[in-house]
Coordinates of C-alpha atoms and ligand atoms in Angstrom, one line a residue:
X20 CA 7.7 19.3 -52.8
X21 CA 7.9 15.8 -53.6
X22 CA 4.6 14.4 -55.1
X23 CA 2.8 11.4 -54.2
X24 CA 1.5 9.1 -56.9
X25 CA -0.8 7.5 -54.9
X26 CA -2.8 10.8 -53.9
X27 CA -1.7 13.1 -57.1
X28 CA -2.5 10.6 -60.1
X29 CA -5.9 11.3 -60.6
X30 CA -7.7 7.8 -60.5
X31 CA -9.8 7.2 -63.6
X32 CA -13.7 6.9 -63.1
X33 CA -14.5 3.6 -64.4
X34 CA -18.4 3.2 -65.5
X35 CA -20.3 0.8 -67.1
X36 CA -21.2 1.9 -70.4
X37 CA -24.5 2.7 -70.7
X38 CA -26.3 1.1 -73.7
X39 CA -30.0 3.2 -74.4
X40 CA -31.6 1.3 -77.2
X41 CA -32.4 -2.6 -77.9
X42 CA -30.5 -2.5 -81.1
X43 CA -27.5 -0.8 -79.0
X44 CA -27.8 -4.0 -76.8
X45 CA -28.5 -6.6 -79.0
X46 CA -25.1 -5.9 -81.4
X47 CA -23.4 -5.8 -77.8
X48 CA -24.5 -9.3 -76.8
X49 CA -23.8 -10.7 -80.3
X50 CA -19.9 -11.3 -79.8
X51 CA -20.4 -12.9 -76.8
X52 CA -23.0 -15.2 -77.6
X53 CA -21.1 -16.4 -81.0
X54 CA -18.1 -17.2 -78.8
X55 CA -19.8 -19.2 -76.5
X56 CA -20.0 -16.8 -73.2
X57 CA -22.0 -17.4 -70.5
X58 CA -24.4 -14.1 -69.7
X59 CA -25.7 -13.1 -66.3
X60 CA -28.2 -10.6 -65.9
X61 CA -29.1 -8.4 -63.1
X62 CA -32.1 -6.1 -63.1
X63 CA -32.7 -3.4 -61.0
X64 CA -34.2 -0.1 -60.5
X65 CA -31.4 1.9 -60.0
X66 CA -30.1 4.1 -57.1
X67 CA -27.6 1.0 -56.0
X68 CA -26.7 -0.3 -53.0
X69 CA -24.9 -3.5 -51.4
X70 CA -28.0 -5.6 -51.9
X71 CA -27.7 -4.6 -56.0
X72 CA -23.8 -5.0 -55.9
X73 CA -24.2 -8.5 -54.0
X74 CA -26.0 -9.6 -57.1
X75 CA -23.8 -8.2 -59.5
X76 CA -20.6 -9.7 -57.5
X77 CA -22.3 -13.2 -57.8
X78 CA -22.9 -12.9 -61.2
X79 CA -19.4 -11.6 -61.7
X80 CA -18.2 -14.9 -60.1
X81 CA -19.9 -17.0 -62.6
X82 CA -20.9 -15.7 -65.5
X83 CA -18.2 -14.3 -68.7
X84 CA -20.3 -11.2 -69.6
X85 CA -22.0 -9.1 -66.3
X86 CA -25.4 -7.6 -67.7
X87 CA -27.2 -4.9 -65.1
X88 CA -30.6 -3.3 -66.4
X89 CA -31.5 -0.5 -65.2
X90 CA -35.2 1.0 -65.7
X91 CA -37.5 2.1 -63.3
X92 CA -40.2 0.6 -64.8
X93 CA -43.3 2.4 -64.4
X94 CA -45.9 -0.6 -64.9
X95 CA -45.2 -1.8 -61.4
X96 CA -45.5 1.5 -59.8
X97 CA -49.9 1.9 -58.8
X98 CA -51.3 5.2 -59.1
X99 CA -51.1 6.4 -55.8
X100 CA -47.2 4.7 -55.5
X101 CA -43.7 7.1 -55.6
X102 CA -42.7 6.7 -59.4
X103 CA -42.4 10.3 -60.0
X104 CA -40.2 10.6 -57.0
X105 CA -37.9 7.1 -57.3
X106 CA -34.7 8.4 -56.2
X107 CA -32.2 8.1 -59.2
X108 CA -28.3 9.0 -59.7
X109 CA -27.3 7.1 -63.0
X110 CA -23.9 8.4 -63.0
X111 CA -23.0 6.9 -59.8
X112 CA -25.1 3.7 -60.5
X113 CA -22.3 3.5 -63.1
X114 CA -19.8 3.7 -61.5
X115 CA -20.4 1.4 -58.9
X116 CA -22.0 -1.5 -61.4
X117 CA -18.6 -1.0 -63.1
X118 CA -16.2 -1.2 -60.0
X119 CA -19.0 -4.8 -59.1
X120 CA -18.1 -6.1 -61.9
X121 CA -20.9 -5.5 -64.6
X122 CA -19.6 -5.4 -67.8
X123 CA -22.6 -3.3 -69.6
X124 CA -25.7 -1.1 -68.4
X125 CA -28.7 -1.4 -70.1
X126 CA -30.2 1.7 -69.2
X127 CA -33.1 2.6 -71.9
X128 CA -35.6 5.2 -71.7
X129 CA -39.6 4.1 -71.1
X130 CA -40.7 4.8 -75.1
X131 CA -37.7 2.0 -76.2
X132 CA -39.3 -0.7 -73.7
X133 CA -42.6 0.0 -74.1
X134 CA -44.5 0.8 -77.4
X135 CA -47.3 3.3 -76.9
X136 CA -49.8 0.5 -78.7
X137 CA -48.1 -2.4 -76.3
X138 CA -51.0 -4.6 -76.0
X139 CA -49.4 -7.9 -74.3
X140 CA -48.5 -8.5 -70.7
X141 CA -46.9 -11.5 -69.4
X142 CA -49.3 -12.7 -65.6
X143 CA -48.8 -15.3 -63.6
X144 CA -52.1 -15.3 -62.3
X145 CA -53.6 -17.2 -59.0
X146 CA -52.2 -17.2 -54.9
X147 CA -48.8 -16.1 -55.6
X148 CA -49.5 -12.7 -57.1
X149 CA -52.9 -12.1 -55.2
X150 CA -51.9 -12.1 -51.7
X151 CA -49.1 -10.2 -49.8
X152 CA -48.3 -7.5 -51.3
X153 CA -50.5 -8.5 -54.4
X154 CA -53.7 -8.4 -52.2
X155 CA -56.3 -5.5 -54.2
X156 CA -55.8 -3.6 -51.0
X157 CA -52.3 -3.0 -51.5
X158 CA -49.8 -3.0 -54.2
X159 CA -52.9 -5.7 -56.1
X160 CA -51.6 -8.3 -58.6
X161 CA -50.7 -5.3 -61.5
X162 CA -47.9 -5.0 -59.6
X163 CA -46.1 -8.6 -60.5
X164 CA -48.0 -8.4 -63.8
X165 CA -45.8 -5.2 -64.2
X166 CA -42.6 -7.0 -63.1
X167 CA -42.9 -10.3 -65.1
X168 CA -43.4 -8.4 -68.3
X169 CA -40.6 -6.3 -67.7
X170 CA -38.7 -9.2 -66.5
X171 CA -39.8 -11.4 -69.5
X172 CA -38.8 -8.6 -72.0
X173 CA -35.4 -8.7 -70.5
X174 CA -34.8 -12.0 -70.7
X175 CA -36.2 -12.1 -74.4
X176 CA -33.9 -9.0 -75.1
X177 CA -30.6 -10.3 -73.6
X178 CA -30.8 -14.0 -73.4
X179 CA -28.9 -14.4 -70.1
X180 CA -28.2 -18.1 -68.7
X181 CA -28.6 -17.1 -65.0
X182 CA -30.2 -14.2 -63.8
X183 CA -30.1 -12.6 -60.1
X184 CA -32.7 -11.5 -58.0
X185 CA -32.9 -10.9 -54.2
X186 CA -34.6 -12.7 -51.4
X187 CA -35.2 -9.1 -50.3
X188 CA -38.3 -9.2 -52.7
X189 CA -39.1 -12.8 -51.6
X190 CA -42.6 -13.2 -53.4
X191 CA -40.9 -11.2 -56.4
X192 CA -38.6 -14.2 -56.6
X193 CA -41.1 -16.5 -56.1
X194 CA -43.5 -15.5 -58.9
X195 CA -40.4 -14.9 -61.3
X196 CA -39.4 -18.3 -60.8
X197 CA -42.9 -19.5 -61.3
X198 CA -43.2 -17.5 -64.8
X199 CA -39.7 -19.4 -65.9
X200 CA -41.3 -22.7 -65.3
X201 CA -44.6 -22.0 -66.7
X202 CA -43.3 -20.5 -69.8
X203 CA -39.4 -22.8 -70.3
X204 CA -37.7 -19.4 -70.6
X205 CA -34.2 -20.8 -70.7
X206 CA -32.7 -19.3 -67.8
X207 CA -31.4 -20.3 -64.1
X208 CA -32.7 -17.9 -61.5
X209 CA -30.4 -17.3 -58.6
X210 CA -31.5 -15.9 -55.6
X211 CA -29.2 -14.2 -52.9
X212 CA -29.7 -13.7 -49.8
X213 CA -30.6 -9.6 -48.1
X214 CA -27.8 -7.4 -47.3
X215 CA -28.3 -5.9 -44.1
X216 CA -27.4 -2.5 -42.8
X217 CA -25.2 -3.1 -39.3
X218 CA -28.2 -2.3 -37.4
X219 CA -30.5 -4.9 -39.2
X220 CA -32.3 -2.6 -41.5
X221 CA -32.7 -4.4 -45.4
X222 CA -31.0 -2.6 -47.8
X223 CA -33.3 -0.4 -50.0
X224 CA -33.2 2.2 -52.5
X225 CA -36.7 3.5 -50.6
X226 CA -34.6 3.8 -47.7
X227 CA -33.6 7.3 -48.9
X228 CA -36.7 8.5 -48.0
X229 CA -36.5 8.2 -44.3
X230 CA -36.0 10.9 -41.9
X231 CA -33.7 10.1 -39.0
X232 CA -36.3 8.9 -36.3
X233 CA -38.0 6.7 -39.0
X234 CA -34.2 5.3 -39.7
X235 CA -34.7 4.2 -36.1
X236 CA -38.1 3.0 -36.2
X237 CA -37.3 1.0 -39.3
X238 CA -34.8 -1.2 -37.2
X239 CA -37.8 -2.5 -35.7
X240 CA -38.8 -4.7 -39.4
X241 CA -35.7 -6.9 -38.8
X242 CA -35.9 -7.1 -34.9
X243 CA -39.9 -8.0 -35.4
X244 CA -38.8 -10.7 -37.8
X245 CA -35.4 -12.0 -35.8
X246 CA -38.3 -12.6 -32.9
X247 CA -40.5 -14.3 -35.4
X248 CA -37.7 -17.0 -36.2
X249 CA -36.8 -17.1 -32.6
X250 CA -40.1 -17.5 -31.1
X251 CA -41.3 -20.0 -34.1
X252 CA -38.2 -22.2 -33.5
X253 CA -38.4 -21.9 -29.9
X254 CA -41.9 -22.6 -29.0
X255 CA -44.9 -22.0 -31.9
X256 CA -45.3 -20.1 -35.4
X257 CA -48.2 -18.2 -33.7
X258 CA -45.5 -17.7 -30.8
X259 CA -42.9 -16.0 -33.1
X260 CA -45.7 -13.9 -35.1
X261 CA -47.3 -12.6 -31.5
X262 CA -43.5 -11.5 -30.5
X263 CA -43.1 -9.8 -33.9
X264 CA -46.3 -7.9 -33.3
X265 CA -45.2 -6.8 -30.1
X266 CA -41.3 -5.7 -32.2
X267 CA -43.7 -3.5 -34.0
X268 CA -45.6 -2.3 -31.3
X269 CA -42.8 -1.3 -29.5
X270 CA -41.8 1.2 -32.4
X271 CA -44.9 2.7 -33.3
X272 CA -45.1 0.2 -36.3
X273 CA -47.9 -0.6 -37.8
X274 CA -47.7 -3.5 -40.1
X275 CA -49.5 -3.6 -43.4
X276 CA -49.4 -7.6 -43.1
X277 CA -47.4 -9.7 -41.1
X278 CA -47.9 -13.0 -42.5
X279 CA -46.4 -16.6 -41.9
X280 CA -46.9 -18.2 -46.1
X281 CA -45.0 -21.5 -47.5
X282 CA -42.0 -19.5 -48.7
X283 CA -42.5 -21.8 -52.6
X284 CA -46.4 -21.9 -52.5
X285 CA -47.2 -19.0 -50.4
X286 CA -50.2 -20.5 -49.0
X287 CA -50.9 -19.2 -45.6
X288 CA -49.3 -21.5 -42.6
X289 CA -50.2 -22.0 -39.1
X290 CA -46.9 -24.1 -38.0
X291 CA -43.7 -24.9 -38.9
X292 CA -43.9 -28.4 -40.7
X293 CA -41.4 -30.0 -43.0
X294 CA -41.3 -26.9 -45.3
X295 CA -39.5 -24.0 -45.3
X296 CA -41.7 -20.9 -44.3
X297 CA -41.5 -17.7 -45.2
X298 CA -42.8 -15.1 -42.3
X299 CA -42.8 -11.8 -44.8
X300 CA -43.7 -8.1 -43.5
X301 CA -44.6 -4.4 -45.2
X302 CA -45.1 -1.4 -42.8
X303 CA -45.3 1.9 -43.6
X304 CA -42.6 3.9 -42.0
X305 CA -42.8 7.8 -42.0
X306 CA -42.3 8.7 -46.1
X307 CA -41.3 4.9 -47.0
X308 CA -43.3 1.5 -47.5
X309 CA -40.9 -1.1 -46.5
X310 CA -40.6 -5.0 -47.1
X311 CA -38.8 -7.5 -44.9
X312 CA -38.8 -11.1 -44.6
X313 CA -37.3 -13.7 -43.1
X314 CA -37.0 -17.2 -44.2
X315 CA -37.4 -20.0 -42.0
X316 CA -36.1 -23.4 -43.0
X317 CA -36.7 -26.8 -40.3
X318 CA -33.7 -29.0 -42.0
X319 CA -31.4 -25.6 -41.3
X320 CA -31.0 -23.5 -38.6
X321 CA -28.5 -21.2 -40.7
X322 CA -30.2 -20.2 -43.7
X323 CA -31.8 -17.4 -42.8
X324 CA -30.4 -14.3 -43.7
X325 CA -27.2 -13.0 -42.3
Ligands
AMP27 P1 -34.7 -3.0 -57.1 O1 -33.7 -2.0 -57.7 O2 -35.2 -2.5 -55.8 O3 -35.8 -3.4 -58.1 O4 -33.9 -4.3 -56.8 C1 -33.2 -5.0 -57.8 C2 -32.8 -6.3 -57.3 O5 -32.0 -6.2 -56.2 C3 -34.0 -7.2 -57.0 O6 -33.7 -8.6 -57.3 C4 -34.0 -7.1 -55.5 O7 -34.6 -8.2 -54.8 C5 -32.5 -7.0 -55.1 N1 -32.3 -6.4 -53.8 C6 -32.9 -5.2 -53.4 N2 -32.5 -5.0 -52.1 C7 -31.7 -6.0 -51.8 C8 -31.0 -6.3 -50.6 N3 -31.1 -5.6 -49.5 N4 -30.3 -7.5 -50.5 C9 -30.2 -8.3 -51.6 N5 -30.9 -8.0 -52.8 C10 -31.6 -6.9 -52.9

């Protein structure tokens, strides 16, 4: 039998090394940043799909030294929300940042980022973290408080130049960007646009908790928010929201808000002016809370995502 290299050879597993402790990190960054390179940093939670890999491509493309963080940090999580059950496979999150391009994990456990007599928090406080999903009567503003000091400790720890973020977690984007210019941290925030499944759904690590028929019903988010932008552009805002309701409707979907906001102010809108708008979603489908949005820009027809 002759063998095939192709098939036989076995191909290595490449994987990010994974780097547990801030000292670990810091002498890993130090070469780098005494030669000069340019660091992009990517944080996530974990369990990595396209949407994650998207940003780790971009930074790829730019950047000498790929960083991807990976911590499920439990300061966002409320007490009532899925921490304890955040899906997780670390090996294969390795292997996949690796074959994106990242060129270290950062993957510590919750004692090295948080000291049990941690006593500071970094809040950007106001309209951008108190409505949406930051309203008391949802996720409440210790949910961003959660992600900007996690986010501000990553930045302090590895010093990146750009760092990535999705327009997936539009308001996240928006309040992280707010926190960079309130505070000067030294770093360009890029955001990329949401990778879709085929069939519309946004690209989530939560999306592993739905059951087949609430895979369906979740299509509904991205058709209720294709209507939105249709209907707004078409005729009214109020136009596009009504058809979105009736998406929902359709499905079975209840929305936990379906709100039209200035996508950089997120003050509540009524029509589409000279601003872009952001018309942003959460429903709870079956086992999962989902997010959506869709951002709607006058001077472009083509922004929104694809
Ligand atoms: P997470 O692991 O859910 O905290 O997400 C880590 C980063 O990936 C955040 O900046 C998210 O906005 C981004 N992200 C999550 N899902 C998507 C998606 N479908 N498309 C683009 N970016 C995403």
């Amino acid at each position: 039998m002759t063998s095939n290299l192709l098939t036989d050879t076995p191909r290595p597993t490449v994987a990010a090394p994974a780097l547990r402790t801030k000292a670990e990190l810091r002498s890993a960054l130090e070469a780098p940043r005494r030669a000069g390179q340019t660091i992009g940093l990517v944080p996530t939670m974990g369990f990595l799909h396209e949407g994650h890999l998207s940003l780790i491509r971009a930074a790829r493309a730019e950047c000498d030294l790929v960083v991807m963080s990976l911590f499920v940090n439990p300061t966002q999580f409320g007490p009532g929300e899925d921490l304890d059950r955040y899906p997780r496979d670390e090996e294969r999150d390795l292997r996949l940042a690796a074959e994106a391009g990242a060129d270290l994990v950062f993957a510590p456990p919750v004692d090295e980022v948080y000291a049990a007599d941690a006593a500071t928090a970094v809040e950007v406080s106001g309209p951008l973290t108190g409505v949406l999903d930051g309203d008391a009567a949802r996720r409440g503003p210790e949910h961003f408080r959660g992600v900007t000091t996690v986010v501000a400790k990553l930045f302090n720890l590895v010093a990146p130049g750009v760092a990535y973020f999705g327009q997936k977690d539009a308001q996240q984007a928006v309040v992280i960007r707010r926190m960079v210019r309130d505070l000067d941290f030294p770093v360009r925030i890029e955001v990329m646009p949401t990778v879709r499944e085929p069939d519309g759904l946004a690209m989530s690590s939560r999306n592993a908790y739905l059951q087949p028929a609430d895979r369906e019903r979740a299509t509904a988010l991205s058709r209720a928010l294709a209507a939105a932008e249709r209907g707004a552009r078409a005729g009214s805002l109020a136009d596009g929201i009504a058809a979105a309701r009736a998406e929902l409707a359709a499905a079975g979907v209840e929305p936990e808000y379906l709100e039209a906001r200035d996508a950089e102010t997120l003050e509540p809108v009524s029509r589409l002016g000279d601003r872009p708008v952001l018309v942003a979603l959460a429903a709870r489908v079956g086992a999962a809370r989902l997010i959506d949005n869709v951002l709607i820009d006058p001077d472009n027809p083509s922004t929104s995502d694809t």
